[in-house]
Amino acid sequence: MVIKFEIRPMASSSGPSLNEELQCSICLEVSTDPVTTPCGHNFCRTCLIKCWTNTQTCFCPFCKKTFSKRPDLKINTTFREVVQHFKEKLNLGESEVFCDFCDERKQKAVKTCLMCQNSYCDSHLEPHLRVPRLKKHTLINAVENLEDYICQKHERPLELFCRDDQTCVCLFCTEGEHKGHITVLIEEESREKKNHLAKRQTDVQQMIQDRIKKIQEIQHSVKLRKRNTEEEISSSVELFSDLIRSIEKSQSEQLKMMEEQQKAAEKQAEDLIKELQQEITELKRRNTELEQLSHIEDHLHLIQMCSSLDSRPHSNNWTEIRIDSAVNVNSLYRALTQLKKTQETLHEKLSQTGLKFVQKFAVDVTLDPDTANPYLILSDNGKQVSHGDIKQKVPEKPKRFNQGLRVLAKQGFSSGRFYYEVQVKGKTEWTLGVARESINRKGEIRLRPEDGVWTLILMNENRYIACDDPAVIFPQIETPEKVGVFVDHEEGLVSFYNGESRSHIYSFTGQAFNDRLYPYFSPCNNDEGKNSKPLIITPVS
């Protein structure tokens, strides 16, 4: 029996490091048709093209540098020559072993006989290919380290592999210490190991591709978040600028009004002082006349003069006249009231901006009839659900809820963000939210995050309950006609919004989902027609 081996010789001391330098970091093999990226790294042309397939952003798989436009890939001929030279130097199966039987100029050996323990060139190998006895010898590619292929104990070729002890053995070993062990031909074991290595290599390559794809997803998410952040910053700056302008305008108007009031007070005071000074002058004149009359000796003349001066001089009553030193704050109060209204408007706008942001992640949701409780009635388009009095004839499904008026959406989400809206107008009771894929479908369910459900409930028309742990009961709030549900996997967030007033209702925060999430709906009992209106999944506007 002739057993042929494919043996790769050991590379030189510089071989492994050079091999690593010439490797493609995608397939981890020596590069084939190498191309160079603008950042200076080399890859197999086929590997790089495959890496950039179905992606909008081209980047270097090694250093992750992103390129603004797709590079024009041309084979690096110089690098390719280096690779070819390296492959030739490795020789990949050829040997520098010389024939043991050449007398003068030694010829390169092509085969080594494990039975004869000699190496032969093409000429001296001829008897092994012709003589029947020699044709039974074991030939391998020429090697220098022949002792590695010979059993040191029996000096026989290592033709078998012991799977019990994971070592190569000769035929005589199987009759001794390896007797009864599972042994196979080295060729068979080699094929299995190659197949195993090929599978591992495929797995590693897939892992590389998965991680490259994940890098692309992360980069895309960062860019999307940056764009959204910039938009929200711009919107917030505009709103706060409006508030600042409103404050500055109110301040300017108030200061101007106070200045005008001060000027009016000063003008009033000036007029009063002028009038008082005129009266003082008149009174001084009258006082002089009276002084002169007091010195008249002629009694008759004195009496006549006193009669003409007997009347009191004209004078205002200044007792009630005054200038109020206090500032009139009524206008200031009105300005502050207006400012408060402006702030409330700003708060409302900011709330609307928050809803505007989450609405960017709107998804198209339809109801899954395979999950619907038999008492639920679904519309043909999968957008409406209501409670019917009669149990529907539906096939038993593992996904179907057999208790509780529940139904899930067909669409599930295991990452990222999503948002949907449901019309609840005219209903007195309903339950909305999201649930894990692993939620119990058979039997009762406790509506709480611990059991994989995040929901908001309306009861008795105006009683709202967030099924948190513990549950949170709301006082009566504005009755929404449309409810929005938003989920952010990475942030562990489930939020509910009033789709009409665009205000926030409640949020579950810091949650760990650990599973695919599905929109959850329950129209609740129709209550003899009082709650017969359906839940309607509506487009997000």
mmCIF file of N, CA and C in Angstrom, residues 85-166:
data_model
loop_
_atom_site.group_PDB
_atom_site.id
_atom_site.type_symbol
_atom_site.label_atom_id
_atom_site.label_comp_id
_atom_site.label_asym_id
_atom_site.label_seq_id
_atom_site.Cartn_x
_atom_site.Cartn_y
_atom_site.Cartn_z
ATOM 1 N N HIS A 85 6.380 36.461 -4.761
ATOM 2 C CA HIS A 85 7.740 36.055 -4.407
ATOM 3 C C HIS A 85 7.739 35.305 -3.074
ATOM 4 N N PHE A 86 6.918 35.781 -2.136
ATOM 5 C CA PHE A 86 6.839 35.130 -0.834
ATOM 6 C C PHE A 86 6.289 33.710 -0.975
ATOM 7 N N LYS A 87 5.252 33.549 -1.805
ATOM 8 C CA LYS A 87 4.666 32.225 -2.013
ATOM 9 C C LYS A 87 5.680 31.275 -2.650
ATOM 10 N N GLU A 88 6.437 31.801 -3.605
ATOM 11 C CA GLU A 88 7.452 30.963 -4.248
ATOM 12 C C GLU A 88 8.536 30.564 -3.266
ATOM 13 N N LYS A 89 8.866 31.521 -2.354
ATOM 14 C CA LYS A 89 9.914 31.223 -1.373
ATOM 15 C C LYS A 89 9.458 30.156 -0.390
ATOM 16 N N LEU A 90 8.181 30.196 -0.024
ATOM 17 C CA LEU A 90 7.645 29.165 0.867
ATOM 18 C C LEU A 90 7.632 27.798 0.195
ATOM 19 N N ASN A 91 7.463 27.839 -1.165
ATOM 20 C CA ASN A 91 7.535 26.619 -1.977
ATOM 21 C C ASN A 91 6.318 25.713 -1.842
ATOM 22 N N LEU A 92 5.512 25.910 -0.785
ATOM 23 C CA LEU A 92 4.230 25.226 -0.643
ATOM 24 C C LEU A 92 4.264 23.765 -1.092
ATOM 25 N N GLY A 93 5.063 22.941 -0.465
ATOM 26 C CA GLY A 93 5.070 21.504 -0.746
ATOM 27 C C GLY A 93 6.358 21.031 -1.370
ATOM 28 N N GLU A 94 7.121 21.920 -1.999
ATOM 29 C CA GLU A 94 8.393 21.509 -2.578
ATOM 30 C C GLU A 94 9.456 21.494 -1.495
ATOM 31 N N SER A 95 10.614 20.941 -1.777
ATOM 32 C CA SER A 95 11.628 20.740 -0.742
ATOM 33 C C SER A 95 13.008 21.119 -1.256
ATOM 34 N N GLU A 96 13.860 21.471 -0.317
ATOM 35 C CA GLU A 96 15.272 21.698 -0.626
ATOM 36 C C GLU A 96 16.110 20.472 -0.276
ATOM 37 N N VAL A 97 15.440 19.314 -0.070
ATOM 38 C CA VAL A 97 16.142 18.069 0.258
ATOM 39 C C VAL A 97 16.761 17.498 -1.023
ATOM 40 N N PHE A 98 17.953 16.967 -0.904
ATOM 41 C CA PHE A 98 18.663 16.404 -2.067
ATOM 42 C C PHE A 98 18.652 14.884 -2.034
ATOM 43 N N CYS A 99 18.782 14.296 -3.214
ATOM 44 C CA CYS A 99 18.742 12.838 -3.392
ATOM 45 C C CYS A 99 19.928 12.181 -2.665
ATOM 46 N N ASP A 100 19.637 11.088 -1.956
ATOM 47 C CA ASP A 100 20.685 10.372 -1.210
ATOM 48 C C ASP A 100 21.534 9.480 -2.111
ATOM 49 N N PHE A 101 21.180 9.304 -3.401
ATOM 50 C CA PHE A 101 21.874 8.347 -4.262
ATOM 51 C C PHE A 101 22.600 8.990 -5.433
ATOM 52 N N CYS A 102 22.510 10.285 -5.578
ATOM 53 C CA CYS A 102 23.258 10.952 -6.640
ATOM 54 C C CYS A 102 24.734 10.992 -6.246
ATOM 55 N N ASP A 103 25.629 10.578 -7.195
ATOM 56 C CA ASP A 103 27.059 10.499 -6.866
ATOM 57 C C ASP A 103 27.756 11.840 -7.000
ATOM 58 N N GLU A 104 27.549 12.508 -8.127
ATOM 59 C CA GLU A 104 28.280 13.751 -8.343
ATOM 60 C C GLU A 104 27.410 14.951 -7.971
ATOM 61 N N ARG A 105 26.823 15.569 -8.947
ATOM 62 C CA ARG A 105 25.980 16.722 -8.663
ATOM 63 C C ARG A 105 24.643 16.243 -8.097
ATOM 64 N N LYS A 106 24.397 16.617 -6.860
ATOM 65 C CA LYS A 106 23.179 16.177 -6.189
ATOM 66 C C LYS A 106 21.943 16.829 -6.818
ATOM 67 N N GLN A 107 20.948 15.981 -7.127
ATOM 68 C CA GLN A 107 19.696 16.471 -7.650
ATOM 69 C C GLN A 107 18.689 16.687 -6.497
ATOM 70 N N LYS A 108 17.754 17.582 -6.724
ATOM 71 C CA LYS A 108 16.758 17.850 -5.694
ATOM 72 C C LYS A 108 15.857 16.631 -5.569
ATOM 73 N N ALA A 109 15.613 16.208 -4.312
ATOM 74 C CA ALA A 109 14.755 15.049 -4.063
ATOM 75 C C ALA A 109 13.296 15.438 -4.255
ATOM 76 N N VAL A 110 12.501 14.498 -4.750
ATOM 77 C CA VAL A 110 11.070 14.741 -4.943
ATOM 78 C C VAL A 110 10.233 13.910 -3.983
ATOM 79 N N LYS A 111 10.773 12.766 -3.553
ATOM 80 C CA LYS A 111 10.047 11.900 -2.647
ATOM 81 C C LYS A 111 10.998 11.322 -1.601
ATOM 82 N N THR A 112 10.409 10.990 -0.437
ATOM 83 C CA THR A 112 11.141 10.289 0.623
ATOM 84 C C THR A 112 10.399 9.006 0.913
ATOM 85 N N CYS A 113 11.121 7.884 0.991
ATOM 86 C CA CYS A 113 10.518 6.583 1.283
ATOM 87 C C CYS A 113 10.638 6.322 2.780
ATOM 88 N N LEU A 114 9.481 6.129 3.439
ATOM 89 C CA LEU A 114 9.500 5.891 4.877
ATOM 90 C C LEU A 114 9.984 4.482 5.208
ATOM 91 N N MET A 115 9.884 3.556 4.258
ATOM 92 C CA MET A 115 10.352 2.190 4.495
ATOM 93 C C MET A 115 11.867 2.120 4.342
ATOM 94 N N CYS A 116 12.366 2.704 3.260
ATOM 95 C CA CYS A 116 13.818 2.706 3.026
ATOM 96 C C CYS A 116 14.515 3.790 3.836
ATOM 97 N N GLN A 117 13.760 4.801 4.238
ATOM 98 C CA GLN A 117 14.267 5.953 4.978
ATOM 99 C C GLN A 117 15.347 6.677 4.177
ATOM 100 N N ASN A 118 15.041 6.865 2.885
ATOM 101 C CA ASN A 118 15.924 7.594 1.974
ATOM 102 C C ASN A 118 15.081 8.535 1.123
ATOM 103 N N SER A 119 15.784 9.552 0.551
ATOM 104 C CA SER A 119 15.129 10.499 -0.341
ATOM 105 C C SER A 119 15.645 10.283 -1.751
ATOM 106 N N TYR A 120 14.766 10.489 -2.787
ATOM 107 C CA TYR A 120 15.104 10.156 -4.151
ATOM 108 C C TYR A 120 14.741 11.310 -5.090
ATOM 109 N N CYS A 121 15.630 11.485 -6.102
ATOM 110 C CA CYS A 121 15.293 12.395 -7.191
ATOM 111 C C CYS A 121 14.412 11.636 -8.176
ATOM 112 N N ASP A 122 14.016 12.281 -9.262
ATOM 113 C CA ASP A 122 13.129 11.626 -10.234
ATOM 114 C C ASP A 122 13.759 10.360 -10.803
ATOM 115 N N SER A 123 15.083 10.417 -11.074
ATOM 116 C CA SER A 123 15.759 9.262 -11.710
ATOM 117 C C SER A 123 15.843 8.081 -10.763
ATOM 118 N N HIS A 124 16.280 8.342 -9.521
ATOM 119 C CA HIS A 124 16.462 7.234 -8.578
ATOM 120 C C HIS A 124 15.153 6.761 -7.957
ATOM 121 N N LEU A 125 14.078 7.526 -8.162
ATOM 122 C CA LEU A 125 12.777 7.102 -7.645
ATOM 123 C C LEU A 125 12.138 6.063 -8.559
ATOM 124 N N GLU A 126 12.614 5.927 -9.773
ATOM 125 C CA GLU A 126 11.985 5.093 -10.787
ATOM 126 C C GLU A 126 11.737 3.653 -10.333
ATOM 127 N N PRO A 127 12.670 2.974 -9.615
ATOM 128 C CA PRO A 127 12.390 1.597 -9.166
ATOM 129 C C PRO A 127 11.180 1.513 -8.234
ATOM 130 N N HIS A 128 10.966 2.559 -7.409
ATOM 131 C CA HIS A 128 9.822 2.532 -6.491
ATOM 132 C C HIS A 128 8.496 2.635 -7.232
ATOM 133 N N LEU A 129 8.545 3.125 -8.439
ATOM 134 C CA LEU A 129 7.334 3.238 -9.236
ATOM 135 C C LEU A 129 7.130 2.038 -10.156
ATOM 136 N N ARG A 130 8.151 1.170 -10.221
ATOM 137 C CA ARG A 130 8.099 0.061 -11.177
ATOM 138 C C ARG A 130 8.142 -1.298 -10.495
ATOM 139 N N VAL A 131 9.036 -1.489 -9.552
ATOM 140 C CA VAL A 131 9.216 -2.801 -8.923
ATOM 141 C C VAL A 131 8.038 -3.062 -7.973
ATOM 142 N N PRO A 132 7.331 -4.184 -8.124
ATOM 143 C CA PRO A 132 6.153 -4.463 -7.288
ATOM 144 C C PRO A 132 6.430 -4.389 -5.788
ATOM 145 N N ARG A 133 7.552 -4.931 -5.349
ATOM 146 C CA ARG A 133 7.850 -4.914 -3.917
ATOM 147 C C ARG A 133 8.043 -3.491 -3.417
ATOM 148 N N LEU A 134 8.752 -2.666 -4.223
ATOM 149 C CA LEU A 134 9.012 -1.282 -3.811
ATOM 150 C C LEU A 134 7.766 -0.405 -3.937
ATOM 151 N N LYS A 135 6.871 -0.788 -4.838
ATOM 152 C CA LYS A 135 5.652 0.007 -5.014
ATOM 153 C C LYS A 135 4.771 -0.015 -3.771
ATOM 154 N N LYS A 136 5.034 -1.002 -2.891
ATOM 155 C CA LYS A 136 4.266 -1.086 -1.654
ATOM 156 C C LYS A 136 4.812 -0.161 -0.567
ATOM 157 N N HIS A 137 5.967 0.423 -0.809
ATOM 158 C CA HIS A 137 6.558 1.317 0.204
ATOM 159 C C HIS A 137 5.748 2.614 0.318
ATOM 160 N N THR A 138 5.883 3.243 1.454
ATOM 161 C CA THR A 138 5.174 4.503 1.709
ATOM 162 C C THR A 138 6.031 5.675 1.268
ATOM 163 N N LEU A 139 5.529 6.444 0.287
ATOM 164 C CA LEU A 139 6.237 7.614 -0.228
ATOM 165 C C LEU A 139 5.528 8.892 0.224
ATOM 166 N N ILE A 140 6.358 9.875 0.583
ATOM 167 C CA ILE A 140 5.823 11.200 0.919
ATOM 168 C C ILE A 140 6.665 12.240 0.198
ATOM 169 N N ASN A 141 6.186 13.481 0.160
ATOM 170 C CA ASN A 141 7.008 14.551 -0.397
ATOM 171 C C ASN A 141 8.317 14.638 0.376
ATOM 172 N N ALA A 142 9.391 14.952 -0.331
ATOM 173 C CA ALA A 142 10.729 14.932 0.264
ATOM 174 C C ALA A 142 10.812 15.819 1.500
ATOM 175 N N VAL A 143 11.344 15.269 2.598
ATOM 176 C CA VAL A 143 11.492 16.001 3.850
ATOM 177 C C VAL A 143 12.878 15.761 4.414
ATOM 178 N N GLU A 144 13.347 16.741 5.184
ATOM 179 C CA GLU A 144 14.641 16.584 5.860
ATOM 180 C C GLU A 144 14.477 15.877 7.188
ATOM 181 N N ASN A 145 13.478 16.255 7.937
ATOM 182 C CA ASN A 145 13.269 15.702 9.274
ATOM 183 C C ASN A 145 12.533 14.369 9.189
ATOM 184 N N LEU A 146 13.168 13.386 8.611
ATOM 185 C CA LEU A 146 12.551 12.079 8.384
ATOM 186 C C LEU A 146 12.140 11.401 9.685
ATOM 187 N N GLU A 147 12.902 11.666 10.767
ATOM 188 C CA GLU A 147 12.596 10.998 12.037
ATOM 189 C C GLU A 147 11.197 11.360 12.560
ATOM 190 N N ASP A 148 10.658 12.503 12.106
ATOM 191 C CA ASP A 148 9.320 12.897 12.553
ATOM 192 C C ASP A 148 8.245 12.007 11.959
ATOM 193 N N TYR A 149 8.582 11.225 10.919
ATOM 194 C CA TYR A 149 7.597 10.406 10.228
ATOM 195 C C TYR A 149 7.803 8.922 10.509
ATOM 196 N N ILE A 150 8.737 8.616 11.403
ATOM 197 C CA ILE A 150 9.072 7.231 11.735
ATOM 198 C C ILE A 150 8.794 6.986 13.210
ATOM 199 N N CYS A 151 8.167 5.867 13.539
ATOM 200 C CA CYS A 151 7.944 5.483 14.937
ATOM 201 C C CYS A 151 9.297 5.218 15.582
ATOM 202 N N GLN A 152 9.624 5.951 16.613
ATOM 203 C CA GLN A 152 10.931 5.819 17.253
ATOM 204 C C GLN A 152 11.073 4.493 17.993
ATOM 205 N N LYS A 153 9.947 3.867 18.336
ATOM 206 C CA LYS A 153 10.002 2.613 19.075
ATOM 207 C C LYS A 153 10.149 1.415 18.144
ATOM 208 N N HIS A 154 9.396 1.427 17.018
ATOM 209 C CA HIS A 154 9.404 0.258 16.125
ATOM 210 C C HIS A 154 10.104 0.521 14.804
ATOM 211 N N GLU A 155 10.547 1.775 14.599
ATOM 212 C CA GLU A 155 11.219 2.171 13.364
ATOM 213 C C GLU A 155 10.384 1.805 12.142
ATOM 214 N N ARG A 156 9.128 2.060 12.248
ATOM 215 C CA ARG A 156 8.204 1.808 11.163
ATOM 216 C C ARG A 156 7.502 3.142 10.815
ATOM 217 N N PRO A 157 6.980 3.300 9.596
ATOM 218 C CA PRO A 157 6.294 4.549 9.231
ATOM 219 C C PRO A 157 5.066 4.808 10.113
ATOM 220 N N LEU A 158 4.867 6.069 10.436
ATOM 221 C CA LEU A 158 3.673 6.471 11.192
ATOM 222 C C LEU A 158 2.522 6.578 10.191
ATOM 223 N N GLU A 159 1.785 5.496 10.071
ATOM 224 C CA GLU A 159 0.730 5.422 9.058
ATOM 225 C C GLU A 159 -0.672 5.627 9.626
ATOM 226 N N LEU A 160 -0.815 5.517 10.940
ATOM 227 C CA LEU A 160 -2.126 5.568 11.570
ATOM 228 C C LEU A 160 -2.198 6.688 12.607
ATOM 229 N N PHE A 161 -3.443 7.014 12.966
ATOM 230 C CA PHE A 161 -3.661 8.040 14.003
ATOM 231 C C PHE A 161 -4.569 7.449 15.071
ATOM 232 N N CYS A 162 -4.099 7.461 16.339
ATOM 233 C CA CYS A 162 -4.877 6.939 17.457
ATOM 234 C C CYS A 162 -5.746 8.065 17.999
ATOM 235 N N ARG A 163 -7.061 7.922 17.854
ATOM 236 C CA ARG A 163 -7.981 8.965 18.309
ATOM 237 C C ARG A 163 -8.149 8.960 19.830
ATOM 238 N N ASP A 164 -7.883 7.803 20.462
ATOM 239 C CA ASP A 164 -7.972 7.757 21.925
ATOM 240 C C ASP A 164 -6.871 8.595 22.565
ATOM 241 N N ASP A 165 -5.653 8.482 22.017
ATOM 242 C CA ASP A 165 -4.510 9.200 22.601
ATOM 243 C C ASP A 165 -4.096 10.408 21.785
ATOM 244 N N GLN A 166 -4.807 10.643 20.653
ATOM 245 C CA GLN A 166 -4.531 11.803 19.806
ATOM 246 C C GLN A 166 -3.049 11.872 19.416
#
